[in-house]
mmCIF file of N, CA and C in Angstrom:
data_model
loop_
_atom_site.group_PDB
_atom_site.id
_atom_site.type_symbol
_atom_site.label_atom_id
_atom_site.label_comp_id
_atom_site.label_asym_id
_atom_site.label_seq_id
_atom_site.Cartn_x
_atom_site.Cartn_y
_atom_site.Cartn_z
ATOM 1 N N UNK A 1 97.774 112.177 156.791
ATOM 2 C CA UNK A 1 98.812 111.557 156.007
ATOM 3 C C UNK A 1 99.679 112.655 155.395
ATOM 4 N N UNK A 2 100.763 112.415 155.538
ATOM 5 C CA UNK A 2 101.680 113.506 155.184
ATOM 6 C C UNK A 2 102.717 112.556 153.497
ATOM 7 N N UNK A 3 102.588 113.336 152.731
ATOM 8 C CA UNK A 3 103.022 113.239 151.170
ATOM 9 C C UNK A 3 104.583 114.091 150.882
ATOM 10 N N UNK A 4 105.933 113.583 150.881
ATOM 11 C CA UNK A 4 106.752 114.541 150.426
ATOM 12 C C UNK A 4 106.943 113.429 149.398
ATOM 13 N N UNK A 5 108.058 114.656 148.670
ATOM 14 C CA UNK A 5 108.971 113.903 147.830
ATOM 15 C C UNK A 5 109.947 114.537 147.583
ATOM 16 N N UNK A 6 111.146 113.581 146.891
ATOM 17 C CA UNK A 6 112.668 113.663 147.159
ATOM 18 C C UNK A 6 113.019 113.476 146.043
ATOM 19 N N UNK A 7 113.962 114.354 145.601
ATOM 20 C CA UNK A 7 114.594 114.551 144.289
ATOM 21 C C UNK A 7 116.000 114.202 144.637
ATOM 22 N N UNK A 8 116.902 112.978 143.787
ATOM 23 C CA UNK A 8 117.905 112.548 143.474
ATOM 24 C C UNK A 8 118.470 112.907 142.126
ATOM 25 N N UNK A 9 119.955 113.559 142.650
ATOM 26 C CA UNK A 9 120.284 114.040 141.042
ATOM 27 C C UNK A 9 121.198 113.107 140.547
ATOM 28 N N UNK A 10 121.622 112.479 140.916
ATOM 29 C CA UNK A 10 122.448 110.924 140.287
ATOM 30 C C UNK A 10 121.848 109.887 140.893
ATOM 31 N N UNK A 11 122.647 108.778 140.214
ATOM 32 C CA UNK A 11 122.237 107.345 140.214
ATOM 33 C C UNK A 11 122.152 106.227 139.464
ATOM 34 N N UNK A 12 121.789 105.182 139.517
ATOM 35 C CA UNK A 12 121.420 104.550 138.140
ATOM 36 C C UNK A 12 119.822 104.848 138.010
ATOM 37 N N UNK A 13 119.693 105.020 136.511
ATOM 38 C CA UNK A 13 118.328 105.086 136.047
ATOM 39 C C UNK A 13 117.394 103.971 136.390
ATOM 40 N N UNK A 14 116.135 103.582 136.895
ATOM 41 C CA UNK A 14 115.549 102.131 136.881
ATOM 42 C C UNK A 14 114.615 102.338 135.912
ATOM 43 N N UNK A 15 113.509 103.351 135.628
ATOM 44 C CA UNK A 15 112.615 103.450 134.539
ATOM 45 C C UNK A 15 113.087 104.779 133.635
ATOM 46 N N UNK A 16 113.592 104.538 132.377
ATOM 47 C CA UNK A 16 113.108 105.528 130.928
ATOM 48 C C UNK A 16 112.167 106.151 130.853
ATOM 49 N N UNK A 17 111.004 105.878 131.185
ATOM 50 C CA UNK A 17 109.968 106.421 130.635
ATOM 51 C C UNK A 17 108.458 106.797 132.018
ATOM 52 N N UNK A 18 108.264 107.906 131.670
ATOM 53 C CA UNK A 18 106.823 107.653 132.929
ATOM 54 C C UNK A 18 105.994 107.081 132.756
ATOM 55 N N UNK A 19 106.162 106.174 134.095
ATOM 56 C CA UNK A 19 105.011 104.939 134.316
ATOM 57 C C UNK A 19 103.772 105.424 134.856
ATOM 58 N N UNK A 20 102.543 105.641 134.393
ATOM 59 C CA UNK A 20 101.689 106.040 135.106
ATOM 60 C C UNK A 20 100.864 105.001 135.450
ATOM 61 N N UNK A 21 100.049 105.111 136.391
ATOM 62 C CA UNK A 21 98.860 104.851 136.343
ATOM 63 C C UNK A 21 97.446 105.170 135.976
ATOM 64 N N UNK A 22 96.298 104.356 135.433
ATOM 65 C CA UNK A 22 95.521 104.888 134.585
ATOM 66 C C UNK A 22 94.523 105.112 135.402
ATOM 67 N N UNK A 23 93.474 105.466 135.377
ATOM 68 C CA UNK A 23 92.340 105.766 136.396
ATOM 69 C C UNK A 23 91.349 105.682 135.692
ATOM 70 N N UNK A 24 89.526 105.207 136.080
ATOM 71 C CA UNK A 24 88.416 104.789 135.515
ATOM 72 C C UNK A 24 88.531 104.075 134.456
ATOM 73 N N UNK A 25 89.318 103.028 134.394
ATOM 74 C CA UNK A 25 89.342 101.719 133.528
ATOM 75 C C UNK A 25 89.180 101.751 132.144
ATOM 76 N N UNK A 26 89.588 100.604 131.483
ATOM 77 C CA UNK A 26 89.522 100.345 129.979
ATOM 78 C C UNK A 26 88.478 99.335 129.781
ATOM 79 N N UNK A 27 88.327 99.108 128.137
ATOM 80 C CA UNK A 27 87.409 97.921 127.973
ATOM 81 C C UNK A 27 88.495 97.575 127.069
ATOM 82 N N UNK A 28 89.209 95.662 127.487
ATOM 83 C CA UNK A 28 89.672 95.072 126.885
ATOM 84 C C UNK A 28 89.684 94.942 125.562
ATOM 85 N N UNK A 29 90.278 95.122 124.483
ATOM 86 C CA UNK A 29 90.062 94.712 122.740
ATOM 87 C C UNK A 29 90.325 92.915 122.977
ATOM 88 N N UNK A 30 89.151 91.897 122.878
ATOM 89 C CA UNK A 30 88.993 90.791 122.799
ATOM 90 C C UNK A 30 89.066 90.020 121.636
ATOM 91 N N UNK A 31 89.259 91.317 120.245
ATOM 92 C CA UNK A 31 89.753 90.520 118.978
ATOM 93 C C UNK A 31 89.991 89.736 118.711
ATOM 94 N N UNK A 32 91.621 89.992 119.061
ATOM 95 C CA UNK A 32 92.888 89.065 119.089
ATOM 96 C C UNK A 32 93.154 88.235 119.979
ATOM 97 N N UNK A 33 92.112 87.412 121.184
ATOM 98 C CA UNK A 33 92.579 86.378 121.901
ATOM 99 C C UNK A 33 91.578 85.349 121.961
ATOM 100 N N UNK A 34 92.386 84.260 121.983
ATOM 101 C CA UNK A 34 91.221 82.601 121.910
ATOM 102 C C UNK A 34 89.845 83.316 122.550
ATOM 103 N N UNK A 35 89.117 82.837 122.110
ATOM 104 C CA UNK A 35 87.645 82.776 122.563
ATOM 105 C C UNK A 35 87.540 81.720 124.007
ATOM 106 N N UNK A 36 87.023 82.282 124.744
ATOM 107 C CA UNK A 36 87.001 81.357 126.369
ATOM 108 C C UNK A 36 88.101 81.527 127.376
ATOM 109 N N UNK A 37 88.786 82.222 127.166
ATOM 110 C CA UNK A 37 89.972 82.022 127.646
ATOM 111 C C UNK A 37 90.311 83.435 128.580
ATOM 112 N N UNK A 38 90.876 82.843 130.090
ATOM 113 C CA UNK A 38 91.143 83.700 130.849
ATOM 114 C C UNK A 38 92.617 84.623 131.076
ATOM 115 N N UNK A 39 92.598 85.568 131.021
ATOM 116 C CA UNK A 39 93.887 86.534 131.180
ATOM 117 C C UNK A 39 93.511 86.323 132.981
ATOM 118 N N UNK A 40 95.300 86.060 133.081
ATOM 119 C CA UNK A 40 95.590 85.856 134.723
ATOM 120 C C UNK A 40 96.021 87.229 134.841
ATOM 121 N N UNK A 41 96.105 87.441 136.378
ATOM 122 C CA UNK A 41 96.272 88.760 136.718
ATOM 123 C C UNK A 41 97.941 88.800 136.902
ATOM 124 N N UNK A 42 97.743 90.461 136.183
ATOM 125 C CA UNK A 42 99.246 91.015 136.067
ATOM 126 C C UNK A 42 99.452 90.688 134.627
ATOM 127 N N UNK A 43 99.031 90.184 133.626
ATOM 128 C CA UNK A 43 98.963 90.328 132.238
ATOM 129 C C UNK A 43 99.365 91.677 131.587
ATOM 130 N N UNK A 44 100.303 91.755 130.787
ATOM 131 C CA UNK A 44 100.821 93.024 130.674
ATOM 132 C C UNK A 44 99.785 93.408 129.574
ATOM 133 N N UNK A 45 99.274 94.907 129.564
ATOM 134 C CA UNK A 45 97.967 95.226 128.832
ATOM 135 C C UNK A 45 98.942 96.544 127.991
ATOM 136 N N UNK A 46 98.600 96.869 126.652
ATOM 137 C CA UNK A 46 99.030 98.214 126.352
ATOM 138 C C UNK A 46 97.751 98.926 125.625
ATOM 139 N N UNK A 47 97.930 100.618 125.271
ATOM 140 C CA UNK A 47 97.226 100.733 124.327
ATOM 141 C C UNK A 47 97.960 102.154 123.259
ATOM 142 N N UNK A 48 97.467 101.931 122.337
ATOM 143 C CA UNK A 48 98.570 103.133 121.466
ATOM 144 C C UNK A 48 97.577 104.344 121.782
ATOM 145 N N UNK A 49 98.002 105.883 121.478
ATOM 146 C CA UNK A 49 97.175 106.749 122.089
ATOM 147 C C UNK A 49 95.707 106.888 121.659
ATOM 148 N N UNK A 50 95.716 106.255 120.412
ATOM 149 C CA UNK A 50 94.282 106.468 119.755
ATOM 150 C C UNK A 50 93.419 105.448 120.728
ATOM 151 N N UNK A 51 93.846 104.300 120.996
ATOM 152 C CA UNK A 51 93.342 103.746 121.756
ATOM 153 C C UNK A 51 93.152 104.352 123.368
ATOM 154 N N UNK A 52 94.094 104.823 123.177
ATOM 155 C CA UNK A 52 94.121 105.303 125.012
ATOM 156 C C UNK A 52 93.006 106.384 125.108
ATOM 157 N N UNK A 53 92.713 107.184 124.220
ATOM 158 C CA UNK A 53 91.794 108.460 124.334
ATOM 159 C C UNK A 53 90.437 107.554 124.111
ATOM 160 N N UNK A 54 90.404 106.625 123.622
ATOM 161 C CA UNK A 54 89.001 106.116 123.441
ATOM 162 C C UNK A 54 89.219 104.579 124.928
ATOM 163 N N UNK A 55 89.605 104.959 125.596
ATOM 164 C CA UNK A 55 89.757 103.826 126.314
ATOM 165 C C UNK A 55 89.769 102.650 126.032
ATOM 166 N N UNK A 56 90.390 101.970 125.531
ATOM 167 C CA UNK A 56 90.578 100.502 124.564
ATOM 168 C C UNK A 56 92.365 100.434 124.852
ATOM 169 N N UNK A 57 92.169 98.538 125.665
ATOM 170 C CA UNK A 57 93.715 97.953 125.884
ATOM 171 C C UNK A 57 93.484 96.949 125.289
ATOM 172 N N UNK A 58 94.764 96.110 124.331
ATOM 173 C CA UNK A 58 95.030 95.056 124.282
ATOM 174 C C UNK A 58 95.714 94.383 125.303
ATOM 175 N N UNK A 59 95.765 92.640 125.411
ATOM 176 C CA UNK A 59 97.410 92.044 125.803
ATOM 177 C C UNK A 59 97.950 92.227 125.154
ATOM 178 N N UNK A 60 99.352 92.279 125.563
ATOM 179 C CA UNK A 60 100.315 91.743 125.425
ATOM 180 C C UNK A 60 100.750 90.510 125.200
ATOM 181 N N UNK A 61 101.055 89.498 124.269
ATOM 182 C CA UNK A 61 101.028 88.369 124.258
ATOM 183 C C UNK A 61 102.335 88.015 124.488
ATOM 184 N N UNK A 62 102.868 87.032 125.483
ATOM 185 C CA UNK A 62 103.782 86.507 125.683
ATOM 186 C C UNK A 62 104.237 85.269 125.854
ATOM 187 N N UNK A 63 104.867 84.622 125.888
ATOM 188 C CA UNK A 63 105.792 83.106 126.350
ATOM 189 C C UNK A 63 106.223 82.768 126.629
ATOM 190 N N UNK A 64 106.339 81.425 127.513
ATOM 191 C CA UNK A 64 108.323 81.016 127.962
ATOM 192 C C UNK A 64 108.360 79.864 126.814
ATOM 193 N N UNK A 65 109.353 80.139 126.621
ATOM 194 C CA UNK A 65 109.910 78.660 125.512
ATOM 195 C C UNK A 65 109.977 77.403 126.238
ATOM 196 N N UNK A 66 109.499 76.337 126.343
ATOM 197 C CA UNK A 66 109.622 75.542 127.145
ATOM 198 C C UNK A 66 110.381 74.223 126.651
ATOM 199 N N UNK A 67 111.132 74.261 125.526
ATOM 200 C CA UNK A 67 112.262 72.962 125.040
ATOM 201 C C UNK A 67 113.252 74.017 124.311
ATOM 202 N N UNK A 68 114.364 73.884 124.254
ATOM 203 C CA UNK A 68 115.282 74.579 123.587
ATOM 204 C C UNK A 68 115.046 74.063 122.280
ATOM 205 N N UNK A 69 115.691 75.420 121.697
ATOM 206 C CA UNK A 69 115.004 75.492 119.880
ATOM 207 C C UNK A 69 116.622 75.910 118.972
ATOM 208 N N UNK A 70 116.699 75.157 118.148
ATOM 209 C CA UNK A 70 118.024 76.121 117.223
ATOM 210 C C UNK A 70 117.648 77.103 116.348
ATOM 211 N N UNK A 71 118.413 77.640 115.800
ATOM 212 C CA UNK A 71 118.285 79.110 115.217
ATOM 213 C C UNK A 71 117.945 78.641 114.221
ATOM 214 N N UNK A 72 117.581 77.382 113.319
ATOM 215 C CA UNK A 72 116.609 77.222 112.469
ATOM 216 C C UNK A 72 115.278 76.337 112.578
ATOM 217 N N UNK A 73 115.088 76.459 113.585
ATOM 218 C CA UNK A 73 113.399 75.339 114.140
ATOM 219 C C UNK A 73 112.460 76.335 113.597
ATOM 220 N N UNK A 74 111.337 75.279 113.244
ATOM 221 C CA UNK A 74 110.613 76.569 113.258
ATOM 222 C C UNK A 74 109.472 75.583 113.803
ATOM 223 N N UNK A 75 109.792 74.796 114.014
ATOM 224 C CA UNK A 75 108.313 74.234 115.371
ATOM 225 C C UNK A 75 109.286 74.267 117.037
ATOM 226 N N UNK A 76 108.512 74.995 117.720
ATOM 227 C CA UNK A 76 108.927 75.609 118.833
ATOM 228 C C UNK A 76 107.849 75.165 120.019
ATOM 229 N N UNK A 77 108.467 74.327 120.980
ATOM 230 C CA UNK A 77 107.664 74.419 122.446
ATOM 231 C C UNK A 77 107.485 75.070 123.149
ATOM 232 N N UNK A 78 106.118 75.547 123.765
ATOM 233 C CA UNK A 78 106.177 76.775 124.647
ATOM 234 C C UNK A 78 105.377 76.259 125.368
ATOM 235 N N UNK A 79 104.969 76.832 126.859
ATOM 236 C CA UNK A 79 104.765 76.956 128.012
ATOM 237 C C UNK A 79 103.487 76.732 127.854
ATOM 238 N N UNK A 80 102.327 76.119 128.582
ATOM 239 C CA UNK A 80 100.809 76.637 128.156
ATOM 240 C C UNK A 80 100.502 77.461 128.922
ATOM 241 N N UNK A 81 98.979 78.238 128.571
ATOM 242 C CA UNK A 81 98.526 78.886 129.161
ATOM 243 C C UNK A 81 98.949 80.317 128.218
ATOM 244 N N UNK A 82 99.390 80.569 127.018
ATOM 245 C CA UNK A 82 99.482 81.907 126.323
ATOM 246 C C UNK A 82 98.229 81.957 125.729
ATOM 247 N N UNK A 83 98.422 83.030 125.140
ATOM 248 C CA UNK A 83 96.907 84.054 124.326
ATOM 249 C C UNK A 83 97.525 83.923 123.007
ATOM 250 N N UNK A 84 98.471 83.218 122.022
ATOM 251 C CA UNK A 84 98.399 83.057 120.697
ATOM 252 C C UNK A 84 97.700 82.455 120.237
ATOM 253 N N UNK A 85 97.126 83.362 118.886
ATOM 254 C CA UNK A 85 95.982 82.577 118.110
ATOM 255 C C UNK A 85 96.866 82.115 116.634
ATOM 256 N N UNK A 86 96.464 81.166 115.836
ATOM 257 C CA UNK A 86 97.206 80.985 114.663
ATOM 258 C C UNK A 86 97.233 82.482 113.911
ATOM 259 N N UNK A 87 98.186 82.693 113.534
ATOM 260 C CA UNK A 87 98.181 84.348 112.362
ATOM 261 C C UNK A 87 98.759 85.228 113.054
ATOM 262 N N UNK A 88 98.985 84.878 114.788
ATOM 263 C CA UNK A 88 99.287 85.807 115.129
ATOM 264 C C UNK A 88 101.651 86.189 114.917
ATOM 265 N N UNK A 89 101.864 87.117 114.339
ATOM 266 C CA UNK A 89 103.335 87.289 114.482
ATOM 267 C C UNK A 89 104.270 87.049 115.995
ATOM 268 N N UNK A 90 105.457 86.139 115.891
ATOM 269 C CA UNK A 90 106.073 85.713 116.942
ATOM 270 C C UNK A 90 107.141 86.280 116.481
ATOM 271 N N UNK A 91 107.897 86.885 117.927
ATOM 272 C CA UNK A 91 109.212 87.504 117.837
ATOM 273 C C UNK A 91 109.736 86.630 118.754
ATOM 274 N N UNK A 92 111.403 86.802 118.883
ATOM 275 C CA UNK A 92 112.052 86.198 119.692
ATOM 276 C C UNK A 92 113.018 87.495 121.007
ATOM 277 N N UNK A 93 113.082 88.380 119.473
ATOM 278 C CA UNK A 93 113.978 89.498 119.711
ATOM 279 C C UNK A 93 113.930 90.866 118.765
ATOM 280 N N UNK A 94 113.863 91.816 119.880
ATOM 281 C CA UNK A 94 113.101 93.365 120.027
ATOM 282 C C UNK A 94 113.722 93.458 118.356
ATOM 283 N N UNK A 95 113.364 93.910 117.399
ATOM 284 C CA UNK A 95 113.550 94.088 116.076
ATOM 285 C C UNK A 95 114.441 93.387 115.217
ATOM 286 N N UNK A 96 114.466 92.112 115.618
ATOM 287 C CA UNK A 96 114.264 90.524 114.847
ATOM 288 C C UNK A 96 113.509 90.122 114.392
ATOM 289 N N UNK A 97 113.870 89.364 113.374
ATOM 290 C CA UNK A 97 112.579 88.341 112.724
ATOM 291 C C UNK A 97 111.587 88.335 113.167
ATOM 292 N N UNK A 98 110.048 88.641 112.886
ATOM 293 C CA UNK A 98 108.991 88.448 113.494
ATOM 294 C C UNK A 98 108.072 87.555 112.193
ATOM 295 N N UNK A 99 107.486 85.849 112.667
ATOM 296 C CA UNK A 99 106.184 85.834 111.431
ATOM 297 C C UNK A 99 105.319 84.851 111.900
ATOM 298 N N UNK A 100 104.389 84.705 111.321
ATOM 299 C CA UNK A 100 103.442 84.611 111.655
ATOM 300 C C UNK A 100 103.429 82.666 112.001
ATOM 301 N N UNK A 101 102.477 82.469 113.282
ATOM 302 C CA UNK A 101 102.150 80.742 113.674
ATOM 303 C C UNK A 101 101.255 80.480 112.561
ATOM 304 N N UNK A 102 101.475 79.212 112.173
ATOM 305 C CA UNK A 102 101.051 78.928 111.052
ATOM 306 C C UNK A 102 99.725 77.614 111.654
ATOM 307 N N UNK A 103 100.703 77.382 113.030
ATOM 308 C CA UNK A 103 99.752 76.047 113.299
ATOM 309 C C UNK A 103 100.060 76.151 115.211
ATOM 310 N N UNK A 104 98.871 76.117 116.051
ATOM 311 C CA UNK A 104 99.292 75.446 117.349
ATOM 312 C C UNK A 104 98.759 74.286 117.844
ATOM 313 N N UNK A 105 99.566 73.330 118.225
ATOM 314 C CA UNK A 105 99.403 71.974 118.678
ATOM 315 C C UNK A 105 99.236 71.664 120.024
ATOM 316 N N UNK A 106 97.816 71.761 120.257
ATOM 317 C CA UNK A 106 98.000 71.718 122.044
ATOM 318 C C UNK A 106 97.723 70.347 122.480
ATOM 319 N N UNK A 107 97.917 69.389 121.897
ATOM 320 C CA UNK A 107 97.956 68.033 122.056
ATOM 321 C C UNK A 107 98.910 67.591 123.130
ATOM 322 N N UNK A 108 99.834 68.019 123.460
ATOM 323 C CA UNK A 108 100.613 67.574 124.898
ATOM 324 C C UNK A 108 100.057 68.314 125.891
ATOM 325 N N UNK A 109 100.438 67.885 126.773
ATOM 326 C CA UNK A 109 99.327 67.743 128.321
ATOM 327 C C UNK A 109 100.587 69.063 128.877
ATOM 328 N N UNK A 110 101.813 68.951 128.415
ATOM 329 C CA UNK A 110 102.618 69.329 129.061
ATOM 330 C C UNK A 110 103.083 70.861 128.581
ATOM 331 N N UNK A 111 102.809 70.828 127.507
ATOM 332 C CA UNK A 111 103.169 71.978 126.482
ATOM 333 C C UNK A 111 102.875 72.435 124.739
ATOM 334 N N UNK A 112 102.794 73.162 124.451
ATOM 335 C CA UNK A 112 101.990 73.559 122.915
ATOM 336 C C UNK A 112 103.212 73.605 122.662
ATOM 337 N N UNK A 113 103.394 73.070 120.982
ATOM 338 C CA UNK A 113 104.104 73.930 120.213
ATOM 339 C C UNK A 113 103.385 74.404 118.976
ATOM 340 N N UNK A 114 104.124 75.542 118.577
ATOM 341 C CA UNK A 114 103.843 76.175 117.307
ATOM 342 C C UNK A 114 104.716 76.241 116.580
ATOM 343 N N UNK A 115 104.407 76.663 115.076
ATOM 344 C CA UNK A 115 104.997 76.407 113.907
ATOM 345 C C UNK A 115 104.778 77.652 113.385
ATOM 346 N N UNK A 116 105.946 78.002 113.375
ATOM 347 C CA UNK A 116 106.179 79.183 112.172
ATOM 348 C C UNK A 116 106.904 79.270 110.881
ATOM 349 N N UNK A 117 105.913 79.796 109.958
ATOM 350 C CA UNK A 117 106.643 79.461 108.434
ATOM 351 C C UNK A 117 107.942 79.704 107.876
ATOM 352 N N UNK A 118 108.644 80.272 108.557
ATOM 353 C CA UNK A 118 110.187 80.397 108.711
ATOM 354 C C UNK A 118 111.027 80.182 109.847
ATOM 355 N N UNK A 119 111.822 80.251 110.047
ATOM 356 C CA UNK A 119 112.624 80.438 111.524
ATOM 357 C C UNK A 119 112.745 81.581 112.063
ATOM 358 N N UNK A 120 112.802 81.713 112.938
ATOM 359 C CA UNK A 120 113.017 83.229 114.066
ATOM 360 C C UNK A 120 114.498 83.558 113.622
ATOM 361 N N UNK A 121 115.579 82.332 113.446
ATOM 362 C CA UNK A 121 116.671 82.745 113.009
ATOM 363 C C UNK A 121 117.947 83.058 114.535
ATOM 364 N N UNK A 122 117.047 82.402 115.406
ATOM 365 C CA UNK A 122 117.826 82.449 116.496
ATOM 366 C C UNK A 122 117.420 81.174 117.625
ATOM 367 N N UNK A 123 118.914 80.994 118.637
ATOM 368 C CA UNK A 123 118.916 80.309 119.113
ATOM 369 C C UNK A 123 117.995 80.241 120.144
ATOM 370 N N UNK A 124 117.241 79.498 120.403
ATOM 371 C CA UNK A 124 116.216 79.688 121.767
ATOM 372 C C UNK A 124 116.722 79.413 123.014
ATOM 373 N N UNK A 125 116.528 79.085 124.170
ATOM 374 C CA UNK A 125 117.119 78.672 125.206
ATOM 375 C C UNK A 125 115.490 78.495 126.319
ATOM 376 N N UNK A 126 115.642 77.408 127.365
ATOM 377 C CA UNK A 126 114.464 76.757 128.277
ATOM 378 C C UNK A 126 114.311 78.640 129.106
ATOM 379 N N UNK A 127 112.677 79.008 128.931
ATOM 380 C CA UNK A 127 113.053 80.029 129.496
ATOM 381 C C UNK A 127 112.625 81.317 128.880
ATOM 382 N N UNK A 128 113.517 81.158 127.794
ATOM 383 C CA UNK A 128 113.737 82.618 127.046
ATOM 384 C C UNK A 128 111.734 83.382 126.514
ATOM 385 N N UNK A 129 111.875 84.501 126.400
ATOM 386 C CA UNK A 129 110.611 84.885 125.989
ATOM 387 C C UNK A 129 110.027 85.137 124.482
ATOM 388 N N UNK A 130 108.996 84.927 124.075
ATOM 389 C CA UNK A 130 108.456 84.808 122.802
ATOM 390 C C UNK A 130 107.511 86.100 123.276
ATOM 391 N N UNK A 131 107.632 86.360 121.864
ATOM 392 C CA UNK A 131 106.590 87.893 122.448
ATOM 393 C C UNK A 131 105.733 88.144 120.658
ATOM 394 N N UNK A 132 104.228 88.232 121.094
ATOM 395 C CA UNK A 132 103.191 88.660 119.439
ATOM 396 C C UNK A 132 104.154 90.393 118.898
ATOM 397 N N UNK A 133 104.101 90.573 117.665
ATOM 398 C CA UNK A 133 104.800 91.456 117.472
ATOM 399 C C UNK A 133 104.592 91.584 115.957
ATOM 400 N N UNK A 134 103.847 92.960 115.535
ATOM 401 C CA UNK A 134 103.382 93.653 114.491
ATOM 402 C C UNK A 134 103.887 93.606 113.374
ATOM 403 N N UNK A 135 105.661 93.180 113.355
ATOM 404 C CA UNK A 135 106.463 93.291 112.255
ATOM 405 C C UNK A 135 106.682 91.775 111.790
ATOM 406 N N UNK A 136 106.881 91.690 110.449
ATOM 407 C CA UNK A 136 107.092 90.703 110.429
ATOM 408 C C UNK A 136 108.302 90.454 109.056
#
């Protein structure tokens, strides 16, 4: 097997940052997600470096919004099948409003919603992504 590689000095950029790959595996942090519950594959996993030197990943928790929401709802339909637990902080948008589900209702067959004690403060749209997020 023969290995080169090719250096391009213009272009458009596609990745910022080096993507690596990790080698001899992590042990999941299971903290922060429902009890019983399966992560499908391709689940986006991170870990901050303290974690990374001790081998320890979280998820990533994510969402599709699944009913459009106005910029003051603060009970919101989403998609099933996420890893939010009540307490956990919901963002809408990268250093926007982030706070905490106060309540999730998985009583429809079709979709959860949750309730957050304020509004995100933005318009939602069928689709758009909800993402867990530290700030609040």
């Amino acid at each position: 097997m023969k290995i080169t590689k090719e250096t391009v000095s213009d272009g458009i950029v596609v990745f910022q940052d080096v993507i690596e790959t990790a080698q001899g595996g992590f042990t999941l942090e299971t903290s922060d997600l429902v009890v019983g519950a399966n992560l499908k594959a391709g689940t986006l996993i991170g870990a901050t470096a303290a974690n990374e030197t001790a081998r320890r990943v979280t998820a990533i928790k994510t969402v599709l919004v699944y009913e459009a929401a106005t910029n003051a709802a603060t009970d919101i339909k989403i998609a099933k099948g996420h890893h939010f637990k009540v307490g956990n902080n919901i963002a809408a948008v990268k250093g926007g409003k982030a706070y905490a589900n106060t309540v999730i209702d998985t009583s429809n067959a079709l979709y959860d919603t949750i309730t957050v004690g304020t509004t995100l403060g933005v318009v939602l749209s069928v689709g758009d992504v909800l993402f867990q997020s530290t700030a609040n």
